[in-house]
């Protein structure tokens, strides 16, 4: 007997709404209704895009050559600027033909899995993980195998854990450093060990480097391809301008990889979305080739807020927050607060705890359930210092 048809296809019907966007939307709705909400939910810098980048876009919008279709894989000048950036920051000398410009890093993540994964292929993903990876893997017919690392290891998996998860079906490893949601950065030895393990077993590495330029305390997020150059034929880098240049709304990301993989991904993109907005691409050229000190200015603010956040969270009993090396998130282990009554209410999960915090302190945070296991809260520190402090002070009172 054939199964009845569903209105929405099973494949698309199975996709969950982005949990982080959901928290953000709820916080914004409550704020609009007049509640004094402080939100740590946002995954984006709160700064405006630097002026010289905006100016380049304004000029581009006035130039009729940008009013037409351009090559699906990206403007040649931008592909070259990305190749130069890859050499500069990821230590990998690539040709512009190894670059494809995508509609944000998110599309690059989606296309990387679509291009590499066949039905039943397994992809190892360190948990906690960014909420988009499981959906992008499932949409490619892949099977996500998550490997969890908790606060005690700074949320970093080991080669032994990866090896325990490896099967003959393992096709790829998702590697992300600095990580969303944990902000953790793998050190050089760890990155090299993981890269060598992947090389030895012929496992592709999809390395999400979107937070690569946002690191603190003198740490550097070494690219896995710089650590293990021999991975060049089995690596795809994913990156974009969103986080580094406060350009989340401009939608410019990219994939860098072996020529055949990039050519295949370009074929996909030529039917899916064609070229990214030329105005945004011109803005991205200005971002990548212009004055990089604008990034340093934003980093100074992030570094200050990170310290403030860690110091203040440390004063709340039950919050265990490893110092994150990068991105703009603190990932607090709150397992010590669960299974207890708060305000006369039994709270067993971080989802319930996040709801309780929103209800009773007007503070929005993203529960661990959005990124894997329960027991954690993600705080973004991409908000103003005064607000940031006030929100944590509200939590200090709530859990006093
Ligand atoms: C880990 C990670 N990768 C990729 C992205 C994609 O960023 P965008 O699509 O805005 O370029 C994000 C955004 O939140 C992210 O956190």
mmCIF file of C-alpha atoms and ligand atoms in Angstrom:
data_model
loop_
_atom_site.group_PDB
_atom_site.id
_atom_site.type_symbol
_atom_site.label_atom_id
_atom_site.label_comp_id
_atom_site.label_asym_id
_atom_site.label_seq_id
_atom_site.Cartn_x
_atom_site.Cartn_y
_atom_site.Cartn_z
ATOM 1 C CA UNK A 1 0.000 0.000 0.000
ATOM 2 C CA UNK A 2 1.371 3.419 -0.867
ATOM 3 C CA UNK A 3 1.536 5.990 1.917
ATOM 4 C CA UNK A 4 -0.796 8.983 1.657
ATOM 5 C CA UNK A 5 0.796 12.151 0.341
ATOM 6 C CA UNK A 6 1.537 14.860 2.872
ATOM 7 C CA UNK A 7 0.837 18.506 2.045
ATOM 8 C CA UNK A 8 4.381 19.553 2.839
ATOM 9 C CA UNK A 9 7.040 17.104 1.704
ATOM 10 C CA UNK A 10 8.411 14.823 4.433
ATOM 11 C CA UNK A 11 11.899 16.140 3.805
ATOM 12 C CA UNK A 12 10.974 19.772 4.378
ATOM 13 C CA UNK A 13 8.240 19.026 6.929
ATOM 14 C CA UNK A 14 10.889 17.466 9.177
ATOM 15 C CA UNK A 15 12.912 20.686 9.440
ATOM 16 C CA UNK A 16 12.709 22.370 12.840
ATOM 17 C CA UNK A 17 12.499 26.156 13.135
ATOM 18 C CA UNK A 18 15.860 27.683 14.040
ATOM 19 C CA UNK A 19 15.805 27.624 17.866
ATOM 20 C CA UNK A 20 18.047 30.651 18.166
ATOM 21 C CA UNK A 21 15.894 32.755 15.841
ATOM 22 C CA UNK A 22 12.844 31.597 17.843
ATOM 23 C CA UNK A 23 14.279 32.900 21.123
ATOM 24 C CA UNK A 24 15.224 36.140 19.425
ATOM 25 C CA UNK A 25 11.721 36.537 17.962
ATOM 26 C CA UNK A 26 10.069 35.859 21.341
ATOM 27 C CA UNK A 27 12.320 38.382 23.075
ATOM 28 C CA UNK A 28 11.605 41.010 20.409
ATOM 29 C CA UNK A 29 7.832 40.395 20.654
ATOM 30 C CA UNK A 30 7.865 40.802 24.454
ATOM 31 C CA UNK A 31 9.960 43.948 24.125
ATOM 32 C CA UNK A 32 7.511 45.358 21.589
ATOM 33 C CA UNK A 33 4.732 44.621 24.087
ATOM 34 C CA UNK A 34 6.489 46.881 26.592
ATOM 35 C CA UNK A 35 8.463 44.423 28.745
ATOM 36 C CA UNK A 36 12.010 45.621 29.681
ATOM 37 C CA UNK A 37 13.649 42.622 28.037
ATOM 38 C CA UNK A 38 17.411 42.264 27.906
ATOM 39 C CA UNK A 39 18.340 39.712 25.284
ATOM 40 C CA UNK A 40 21.515 37.638 25.153
ATOM 41 C CA UNK A 41 19.997 35.691 22.281
ATOM 42 C CA UNK A 42 21.432 37.478 19.262
ATOM 43 C CA UNK A 43 24.060 35.810 17.137
ATOM 44 C CA UNK A 44 25.190 39.060 15.553
ATOM 45 C CA UNK A 45 27.416 42.032 16.359
ATOM 46 C CA UNK A 46 25.506 45.090 17.567
ATOM 47 C CA UNK A 47 27.762 47.549 15.697
ATOM 48 C CA UNK A 48 26.840 49.229 12.416
ATOM 49 C CA UNK A 49 28.806 48.065 9.385
ATOM 50 C CA UNK A 50 31.961 50.251 9.083
ATOM 51 C CA UNK A 51 31.406 53.382 6.982
ATOM 52 C CA UNK A 52 33.884 52.660 4.154
ATOM 53 C CA UNK A 53 32.092 49.365 3.468
ATOM 54 C CA UNK A 54 28.699 51.065 3.337
ATOM 55 C CA UNK A 55 30.123 53.731 1.005
ATOM 56 C CA UNK A 56 31.390 51.072 -1.388
ATOM 57 C CA UNK A 57 27.897 49.590 -1.485
ATOM 58 C CA UNK A 58 26.272 52.973 -2.143
ATOM 59 C CA UNK A 59 28.656 53.558 -5.060
ATOM 60 C CA UNK A 60 27.958 50.048 -6.340
ATOM 61 C CA UNK A 61 24.205 50.585 -6.253
ATOM 62 C CA UNK A 62 24.625 53.651 -8.513
ATOM 63 C CA UNK A 63 26.665 51.778 -11.115
ATOM 64 C CA UNK A 64 24.492 50.067 -13.762
ATOM 65 C CA UNK A 65 27.046 47.289 -14.226
ATOM 66 C CA UNK A 66 25.880 45.980 -10.854
ATOM 67 C CA UNK A 67 22.239 45.939 -11.942
ATOM 68 C CA UNK A 68 22.612 42.774 -13.990
ATOM 69 C CA UNK A 69 23.239 39.074 -13.438
ATOM 70 C CA UNK A 70 26.867 38.260 -12.741
ATOM 71 C CA UNK A 71 28.615 34.846 -12.578
ATOM 72 C CA UNK A 72 26.886 32.461 -10.139
ATOM 73 C CA UNK A 73 30.156 31.656 -8.369
ATOM 74 C CA UNK A 74 30.814 35.303 -7.542
ATOM 75 C CA UNK A 75 32.473 38.454 -8.896
ATOM 76 C CA UNK A 76 36.021 37.610 -10.008
ATOM 77 C CA UNK A 77 37.461 40.446 -7.855
ATOM 78 C CA UNK A 78 35.703 39.114 -4.766
ATOM 79 C CA UNK A 79 36.774 35.520 -5.415
ATOM 80 C CA UNK A 80 40.345 36.799 -5.643
ATOM 81 C CA UNK A 81 39.969 38.872 -2.451
ATOM 82 C CA UNK A 82 38.668 35.756 -0.669
ATOM 83 C CA UNK A 83 41.565 33.679 -2.020
ATOM 84 C CA UNK A 84 43.954 36.333 -0.627
ATOM 85 C CA UNK A 85 42.163 36.333 2.728
ATOM 86 C CA UNK A 86 42.344 32.537 2.853
ATOM 87 C CA UNK A 87 46.103 32.676 2.312
ATOM 88 C CA UNK A 88 46.422 35.403 4.942
ATOM 89 C CA UNK A 89 44.249 33.968 7.716
ATOM 90 C CA UNK A 90 43.986 30.226 6.995
ATOM 91 C CA UNK A 91 47.503 29.741 5.634
ATOM 92 C CA UNK A 92 46.266 28.118 2.422
ATOM 93 C CA UNK A 93 47.319 29.480 -0.987
ATOM 94 C CA UNK A 94 44.335 28.874 -3.278
ATOM 95 C CA UNK A 95 43.359 29.939 -6.759
ATOM 96 C CA UNK A 96 40.231 32.093 -7.210
ATOM 97 C CA UNK A 97 38.639 29.110 -8.987
ATOM 98 C CA UNK A 98 38.664 27.323 -5.631
ATOM 99 C CA UNK A 99 36.284 29.919 -4.178
ATOM 100 C CA UNK A 100 32.514 30.287 -4.496
ATOM 101 C CA UNK A 101 30.634 33.273 -3.065
ATOM 102 C CA UNK A 102 27.401 32.290 -1.302
ATOM 103 C CA UNK A 103 24.408 33.996 0.235
ATOM 104 C CA UNK A 104 25.945 34.027 3.708
ATOM 105 C CA UNK A 105 27.947 31.390 5.494
ATOM 106 C CA UNK A 106 24.691 29.529 6.009
ATOM 107 C CA UNK A 107 24.326 28.786 2.311
ATOM 108 C CA UNK A 108 27.971 27.717 2.239
ATOM 109 C CA UNK A 109 27.270 25.224 5.042
ATOM 110 C CA UNK A 110 24.209 23.915 3.208
ATOM 111 C CA UNK A 111 26.045 23.601 -0.108
ATOM 112 C CA UNK A 112 29.077 21.947 1.461
ATOM 113 C CA UNK A 113 26.900 19.095 2.736
ATOM 114 C CA UNK A 114 24.823 18.920 -0.461
ATOM 115 C CA UNK A 115 28.005 18.675 -2.495
ATOM 116 C CA UNK A 116 29.819 16.059 -0.389
ATOM 117 C CA UNK A 117 27.192 13.876 1.261
ATOM 118 C CA UNK A 118 25.251 10.949 -0.207
ATOM 119 C CA UNK A 119 22.331 9.137 1.404
ATOM 120 C CA UNK A 120 23.471 7.335 4.530
ATOM 121 C CA UNK A 121 26.877 8.996 4.768
ATOM 122 C CA UNK A 122 27.784 9.807 8.354
ATOM 123 C CA UNK A 123 29.016 13.221 9.439
ATOM 124 C CA UNK A 124 30.677 13.563 12.831
ATOM 125 C CA UNK A 125 29.681 16.788 14.561
ATOM 126 C CA UNK A 126 31.142 17.889 17.900
ATOM 127 C CA UNK A 127 28.372 18.879 20.324
ATOM 128 C CA UNK A 128 27.231 21.393 21.469
ATOM 129 C CA UNK A 129 26.744 22.379 17.822
ATOM 130 C CA UNK A 130 25.254 25.254 15.846
ATOM 131 C CA UNK A 131 21.585 24.487 15.220
ATOM 132 C CA UNK A 132 21.835 24.620 11.414
ATOM 133 C CA UNK A 133 24.287 21.704 11.014
ATOM 134 C CA UNK A 134 21.839 18.875 11.852
ATOM 135 C CA UNK A 135 19.227 20.214 9.429
ATOM 136 C CA UNK A 136 21.730 20.820 6.628
ATOM 137 C CA UNK A 137 23.132 17.301 7.048
ATOM 138 C CA UNK A 138 19.664 15.716 7.106
ATOM 139 C CA UNK A 139 18.631 17.656 3.976
ATOM 140 C CA UNK A 140 21.622 16.146 2.190
ATOM 141 C CA UNK A 141 20.523 12.642 3.211
ATOM 142 C CA UNK A 142 23.365 12.344 5.701
ATOM 143 C CA UNK A 143 23.334 11.005 9.228
ATOM 144 C CA UNK A 144 24.735 13.223 11.963
ATOM 145 C CA UNK A 145 26.838 11.461 14.579
ATOM 146 C CA UNK A 146 27.325 13.859 17.465
ATOM 147 C CA UNK A 147 30.217 13.658 19.882
ATOM 148 C CA UNK A 148 29.708 15.563 23.090
ATOM 149 C CA UNK A 149 32.324 17.468 25.094
ATOM 150 C CA UNK A 150 31.303 19.291 28.274
ATOM 151 C CA UNK A 151 32.494 22.288 30.261
ATOM 152 C CA UNK A 152 35.295 20.308 31.945
ATOM 153 C CA UNK A 153 37.193 20.096 28.633
ATOM 154 C CA UNK A 154 36.205 23.608 27.540
ATOM 155 C CA UNK A 155 33.694 21.954 25.152
ATOM 156 C CA UNK A 156 36.479 20.491 22.980
ATOM 157 C CA UNK A 157 36.363 16.928 21.670
ATOM 158 C CA UNK A 158 39.407 14.670 21.566
ATOM 159 C CA UNK A 159 40.734 12.441 18.810
ATOM 160 C CA UNK A 160 39.867 9.418 20.972
ATOM 161 C CA UNK A 161 36.239 10.505 21.041
ATOM 162 C CA UNK A 162 36.210 11.067 17.269
ATOM 163 C CA UNK A 163 37.839 7.700 16.690
ATOM 164 C CA UNK A 164 35.174 6.000 18.832
ATOM 165 C CA UNK A 165 32.501 7.589 16.607
ATOM 166 C CA UNK A 166 34.166 6.620 13.307
ATOM 167 C CA UNK A 167 32.573 3.871 11.196
ATOM 168 C CA UNK A 168 33.082 2.726 7.593
ATOM 169 C CA UNK A 169 30.273 5.149 6.696
ATOM 170 C CA UNK A 170 32.008 8.233 8.114
ATOM 171 C CA UNK A 171 32.403 10.663 5.228
ATOM 172 C CA UNK A 172 33.073 13.968 6.940
ATOM 173 C CA UNK A 173 33.876 15.808 10.144
ATOM 174 C CA UNK A 174 32.433 19.194 10.919
ATOM 175 C CA UNK A 175 35.108 21.276 12.654
ATOM 176 C CA UNK A 176 34.407 24.727 14.048
ATOM 177 C CA UNK A 177 36.866 26.832 16.016
ATOM 178 C CA UNK A 178 35.940 29.294 17.490
ATOM 179 C CA UNK A 179 32.633 27.568 18.051
ATOM 180 C CA UNK A 180 29.084 28.705 18.161
ATOM 181 C CA UNK A 181 27.571 28.143 20.773
ATOM 182 C CA UNK A 182 30.542 27.622 23.107
ATOM 183 C CA UNK A 183 33.128 30.140 21.866
ATOM 184 C CA UNK A 184 35.786 27.488 22.430
ATOM 185 C CA UNK A 185 38.981 27.563 20.390
ATOM 186 C CA UNK A 186 41.068 24.438 19.806
ATOM 187 C CA UNK A 187 44.752 24.938 20.461
ATOM 188 C CA UNK A 188 47.371 24.194 17.819
ATOM 189 C CA UNK A 189 48.190 20.694 19.036
ATOM 190 C CA UNK A 190 44.523 19.710 19.235
ATOM 191 C CA UNK A 191 43.784 21.116 15.774
ATOM 192 C CA UNK A 192 46.780 19.309 14.278
ATOM 193 C CA UNK A 193 45.848 16.019 15.947
ATOM 194 C CA UNK A 194 42.284 16.194 14.639
ATOM 195 C CA UNK A 195 43.470 17.119 11.148
ATOM 196 C CA UNK A 196 45.947 14.250 11.079
ATOM 197 C CA UNK A 197 43.270 11.825 12.236
ATOM 198 C CA UNK A 198 40.978 12.961 9.397
ATOM 199 C CA UNK A 199 43.816 12.704 6.873
ATOM 200 C CA UNK A 200 44.754 9.209 8.005
ATOM 201 C CA UNK A 201 41.199 7.937 7.603
ATOM 202 C CA UNK A 202 40.305 9.772 4.380
ATOM 203 C CA UNK A 203 37.619 11.806 6.137
ATOM 204 C CA UNK A 204 36.589 15.153 4.662
ATOM 205 C CA UNK A 205 36.816 18.139 6.973
ATOM 206 C CA UNK A 206 34.237 20.876 6.651
ATOM 207 C CA UNK A 207 35.857 23.659 8.638
ATOM 208 C CA UNK A 208 33.532 26.490 9.635
ATOM 209 C CA UNK A 209 35.799 29.510 10.110
ATOM 210 C CA UNK A 210 33.145 32.212 10.382
ATOM 211 C CA UNK A 211 34.472 33.365 13.803
ATOM 212 C CA UNK A 212 38.150 32.989 12.860
ATOM 213 C CA UNK A 213 39.007 36.671 13.326
ATOM 214 C CA UNK A 214 37.237 37.067 16.670
ATOM 215 C CA UNK A 215 39.637 35.615 19.244
ATOM 216 C CA UNK A 216 40.811 36.976 22.604
ATOM 217 C CA UNK A 217 43.653 36.825 25.123
ATOM 218 C CA UNK A 218 46.196 36.601 22.308
ATOM 219 C CA UNK A 219 44.797 33.287 21.119
ATOM 220 C CA UNK A 220 44.774 32.463 17.435
ATOM 221 C CA UNK A 221 42.343 30.038 15.823
ATOM 222 C CA UNK A 222 44.733 28.029 13.674
ATOM 223 C CA UNK A 223 43.010 26.796 10.544
ATOM 224 C CA UNK A 224 42.980 23.010 10.257
ATOM 225 C CA UNK A 225 44.361 23.348 6.712
ATOM 226 C CA UNK A 226 47.285 25.403 7.979
ATOM 227 C CA UNK A 227 47.897 22.812 10.698
ATOM 228 C CA UNK A 228 47.740 19.908 8.232
ATOM 229 C CA UNK A 229 48.377 21.171 4.664
ATOM 230 C CA UNK A 230 48.079 17.625 3.296
ATOM 231 C CA UNK A 231 44.316 17.899 3.870
ATOM 232 C CA UNK A 232 44.071 20.174 0.798
ATOM 233 C CA UNK A 233 42.246 17.576 -1.284
ATOM 234 C CA UNK A 234 39.695 16.709 1.418
ATOM 235 C CA UNK A 235 38.821 19.998 3.061
ATOM 236 C CA UNK A 236 36.152 22.636 2.559
ATOM 237 C CA UNK A 237 36.412 25.951 4.391
ATOM 238 C CA UNK A 238 33.255 27.891 5.139
ATOM 239 C CA UNK A 239 33.480 31.559 6.035
ATOM 240 C CA UNK A 240 31.900 34.972 5.502
ATOM 241 C CA UNK A 241 31.945 38.661 6.348
ATOM 242 C CA UNK A 242 28.947 38.564 8.731
ATOM 243 C CA UNK A 243 30.564 38.258 12.132
ATOM 244 C CA UNK A 244 33.965 39.867 11.518
ATOM 245 C CA UNK A 245 32.695 43.034 9.848
ATOM 246 C CA UNK A 246 29.254 43.393 11.487
ATOM 247 C CA UNK A 247 27.635 42.492 8.161
ATOM 248 C CA UNK A 248 25.047 39.858 9.072
ATOM 249 C CA UNK A 249 22.341 41.500 6.992
ATOM 250 C CA UNK A 250 24.422 41.791 3.824
ATOM 251 C CA UNK A 251 24.473 38.039 3.202
ATOM 252 C CA UNK A 252 27.931 37.320 1.859
ATOM 253 C CA UNK A 253 29.717 34.087 2.679
ATOM 254 C CA UNK A 254 31.874 31.610 0.796
ATOM 255 C CA UNK A 255 33.196 28.093 0.389
ATOM 256 C CA UNK A 256 36.828 27.322 -0.413
ATOM 257 C CA UNK A 257 37.852 23.833 -1.471
ATOM 258 C CA UNK A 258 39.287 21.560 -4.154
ATOM 259 C CA UNK A 259 38.430 22.730 -7.707
ATOM 260 C CA UNK A 260 36.099 19.829 -8.538
ATOM 261 C CA UNK A 261 34.059 20.312 -5.373
ATOM 262 C CA UNK A 262 33.752 24.056 -5.935
ATOM 263 C CA UNK A 263 32.772 23.515 -9.572
ATOM 264 C CA UNK A 264 30.057 21.071 -8.457
ATOM 265 C CA UNK A 265 28.821 23.487 -5.790
ATOM 266 C CA UNK A 266 28.717 26.252 -8.447
ATOM 267 C CA UNK A 267 26.483 24.080 -10.608
ATOM 268 C CA UNK A 268 24.131 23.653 -7.660
ATOM 269 C CA UNK A 269 24.158 27.384 -6.912
ATOM 270 C CA UNK A 270 23.523 28.257 -10.558
ATOM 271 C CA UNK A 271 20.124 26.569 -10.217
ATOM 272 C CA UNK A 272 19.442 27.533 -6.613
ATOM 273 C CA UNK A 273 20.193 31.223 -6.143
ATOM 274 C CA UNK A 274 22.614 32.434 -8.876
ATOM 275 C CA UNK A 275 24.886 35.311 -7.931
ATOM 276 C CA UNK A 276 24.796 36.962 -4.519
ATOM 277 C CA UNK A 277 23.589 40.591 -4.691
ATOM 278 C CA UNK A 278 26.277 42.558 -6.539
ATOM 279 C CA UNK A 279 25.918 45.472 -4.128
ATOM 280 C CA UNK A 280 26.685 43.175 -1.200
ATOM 281 C CA UNK A 281 29.569 41.579 -3.077
ATOM 282 C CA UNK A 282 31.107 45.002 -3.719
ATOM 283 C CA UNK A 283 30.702 45.804 -0.020
ATOM 284 C CA UNK A 284 32.469 42.521 0.834
ATOM 285 C CA UNK A 285 35.383 43.461 -1.467
ATOM 286 C CA UNK A 286 35.742 46.711 0.492
ATOM 287 C CA UNK A 287 35.597 44.778 3.769
ATOM 288 C CA UNK A 288 38.270 42.260 2.795
ATOM 289 C CA UNK A 289 40.650 44.607 0.998
ATOM 290 C CA UNK A 290 40.147 47.754 3.109
ATOM 291 C CA UNK A 291 41.415 48.904 6.488
ATOM 292 C CA UNK A 292 41.357 45.934 8.875
ATOM 293 C CA UNK A 293 41.712 48.090 11.997
ATOM 294 C CA UNK A 294 37.897 48.430 12.081
ATOM 295 C CA UNK A 295 37.835 44.781 13.154
ATOM 296 C CA UNK A 296 40.295 45.501 15.966
ATOM 297 C CA UNK A 297 38.041 48.257 17.306
ATOM 298 C CA UNK A 298 35.088 45.874 17.521
ATOM 299 C CA UNK A 299 37.277 43.215 19.081
ATOM 300 C CA UNK A 300 38.332 45.594 21.842
ATOM 301 C CA UNK A 301 34.665 46.090 22.766
ATOM 302 C CA UNK A 302 33.928 42.359 22.598
ATOM 303 C CA UNK A 303 36.960 41.547 24.744
ATOM 304 C CA UNK A 304 35.867 44.036 27.403
ATOM 305 C CA UNK A 305 32.313 42.647 27.465
ATOM 306 C CA UNK A 306 33.579 39.080 27.572
ATOM 307 C CA UNK A 307 35.572 39.813 30.734
ATOM 308 C CA UNK A 308 32.622 41.642 32.281
ATOM 309 C CA UNK A 309 30.291 38.764 31.493
ATOM 310 C CA UNK A 310 32.613 36.063 32.831
ATOM 311 C CA UNK A 311 33.287 38.022 36.038
ATOM 312 C CA UNK A 312 29.614 38.646 36.713
ATOM 313 C CA UNK A 313 28.404 35.147 35.785
ATOM 314 C CA UNK A 314 31.029 33.688 38.138
ATOM 315 C CA UNK A 315 29.156 35.353 40.988
ATOM 316 C CA UNK A 316 26.020 33.272 40.397
ATOM 317 C CA UNK A 317 26.165 29.969 42.283
ATOM 318 C CA UNK A 318 25.570 27.051 39.942
ATOM 319 C CA UNK A 319 26.807 28.737 36.761
ATOM 320 C CA UNK A 320 30.004 27.134 35.416
ATOM 321 C CA UNK A 321 31.324 29.150 32.471
ATOM 322 C CA UNK A 322 34.656 28.150 30.870
ATOM 323 C CA UNK A 323 36.436 31.210 29.423
ATOM 324 C CA UNK A 324 35.718 31.122 25.679
ATOM 325 C CA UNK A 325 38.685 31.841 23.407
ATOM 326 C CA UNK A 326 36.621 33.388 20.632
ATOM 327 C CA UNK A 327 33.317 34.361 18.960
ATOM 328 C CA UNK A 328 30.961 36.376 21.202
ATOM 329 C CA UNK A 329 29.304 33.712 23.306
ATOM 330 C CA UNK A 330 29.645 32.362 26.827
ATOM 331 C CA UNK A 331 28.238 28.867 27.290
ATOM 332 C CA UNK A 332 27.291 28.282 30.908
ATOM 333 C CA UNK A 333 26.871 24.818 32.362
ATOM 334 C CA UNK A 334 23.833 25.122 34.641
ATOM 335 C CA UNK A 335 23.277 21.448 35.404
ATOM 336 C CA UNK A 336 23.792 22.302 39.101
ATOM 337 C CA UNK A 337 20.620 24.407 39.070
ATOM 338 C CA UNK A 338 18.369 21.738 37.570
ATOM 339 C CA UNK A 339 16.144 19.209 39.333
ATOM 340 C CA UNK A 340 15.355 21.828 41.964
ATOM 341 C CA UNK A 341 12.521 24.192 42.770
ATOM 342 C CA UNK A 342 12.883 27.806 41.721
ATOM 343 C CA UNK A 343 10.112 30.224 42.689
ATOM 344 C CA UNK A 344 8.019 27.240 43.798
ATOM 345 C CA UNK A 345 8.392 25.579 40.398
ATOM 346 C CA UNK A 346 10.328 22.366 39.699
ATOM 347 C CA UNK A 347 12.831 23.053 36.935
ATOM 348 C CA UNK A 348 14.360 20.001 35.285
ATOM 349 C CA UNK A 349 15.750 21.224 31.966
ATOM 350 C CA UNK A 350 17.625 24.218 30.624
ATOM 351 C CA UNK A 351 14.627 24.908 28.363
ATOM 352 C CA UNK A 352 12.463 25.336 31.468
ATOM 353 C CA UNK A 353 15.194 27.382 33.133
ATOM 354 C CA UNK A 354 15.430 29.738 30.138
ATOM 355 C CA UNK A 355 11.643 30.198 30.241
ATOM 356 C CA UNK A 356 11.761 30.845 33.984
ATOM 357 C CA UNK A 357 14.488 33.460 33.498
ATOM 358 C CA UNK A 358 12.534 35.177 30.736
ATOM 359 C CA UNK A 359 9.337 35.166 32.777
ATOM 360 C CA UNK A 360 10.828 36.314 36.097
ATOM 361 C CA UNK A 361 13.826 38.449 35.136
ATOM 362 C CA UNK A 362 12.905 39.638 31.631
ATOM 363 C CA UNK A 363 16.178 38.180 30.393
ATOM 364 C CA UNK A 364 16.378 36.137 27.169
ATOM 365 C CA UNK A 365 19.008 33.411 26.782
ATOM 366 C CA UNK A 366 19.179 30.403 24.462
ATOM 367 C CA UNK A 367 18.784 27.016 26.184
ATOM 368 C CA UNK A 368 21.240 24.180 25.506
ATOM 369 C CA UNK A 369 18.485 22.149 23.852
ATOM 370 C CA UNK A 370 18.989 24.348 20.765
ATOM 371 C CA UNK A 371 22.546 23.024 20.432
ATOM 372 C CA UNK A 372 22.375 19.449 21.740
ATOM 373 C CA UNK A 373 22.003 18.253 25.332
ATOM 374 C CA UNK A 374 20.008 20.049 28.015
ATOM 375 C CA UNK A 375 21.856 21.650 30.922
ATOM 376 C CA UNK A 376 23.362 24.770 29.353
ATOM 377 C CA UNK A 377 22.562 28.394 28.553
ATOM 378 C CA UNK A 378 24.130 30.413 25.756
ATOM 379 C CA UNK A 379 24.783 34.090 26.403
ATOM 380 C CA UNK A 380 25.753 36.311 23.503
ATOM 381 C CA UNK A 381 27.724 39.348 24.618
ATOM 382 C CA UNK A 382 27.022 41.294 21.453
ATOM 383 C CA UNK A 383 25.096 43.979 23.334
ATOM 384 C CA UNK A 384 25.965 47.261 25.070
ATOM 385 C CA UNK A 385 27.991 47.167 28.302
ATOM 386 C CA UNK A 386 25.331 48.749 30.527
ATOM 387 C CA UNK A 387 22.568 46.415 29.354
ATOM 388 C CA UNK A 388 24.895 43.459 29.575
ATOM 389 C CA UNK A 389 25.677 44.231 33.200
ATOM 390 C CA UNK A 390 22.086 44.894 34.168
ATOM 391 C CA UNK A 391 20.857 41.595 32.738
ATOM 392 C CA UNK A 392 23.404 39.570 34.683
ATOM 393 C CA UNK A 393 22.625 41.533 37.833
ATOM 394 C CA UNK A 394 18.994 40.503 37.400
ATOM 395 C CA UNK A 395 20.116 36.869 37.285
ATOM 396 C CA UNK A 396 22.307 37.364 40.343
ATOM 397 C CA UNK A 397 19.169 38.497 42.218
ATOM 398 C CA UNK A 398 16.998 35.739 40.773
ATOM 399 C CA UNK A 399 19.365 32.972 41.871
ATOM 400 C CA UNK A 400 20.596 34.615 45.113
HETATM 401 C C1 LIG B 1 28.943 28.672 13.382
HETATM 402 C C2 LIG B 1 28.276 29.491 12.335
HETATM 403 N N1 LIG B 1 28.524 29.231 11.052
HETATM 404 C C3 LIG B 1 27.950 29.935 10.064
HETATM 405 C C4 LIG B 1 27.072 30.959 10.339
HETATM 406 C C5 LIG B 1 26.457 31.670 9.166
HETATM 407 O O1 LIG B 1 26.520 33.027 9.165
HETATM 408 P P1 LIG B 1 25.932 33.889 7.966
HETATM 409 O O2 LIG B 1 24.997 33.030 7.194
HETATM 410 O O3 LIG B 1 25.239 35.045 8.605
HETATM 411 O O4 LIG B 1 27.094 34.313 7.133
HETATM 412 C C6 LIG B 1 26.760 31.272 11.666
HETATM 413 C C7 LIG B 1 25.763 32.297 11.998
HETATM 414 O O5 LIG B 1 25.206 32.363 13.071
HETATM 415 C C8 LIG B 1 27.393 30.520 12.692
HETATM 416 O O6 LIG B 1 27.154 30.782 13.974
#
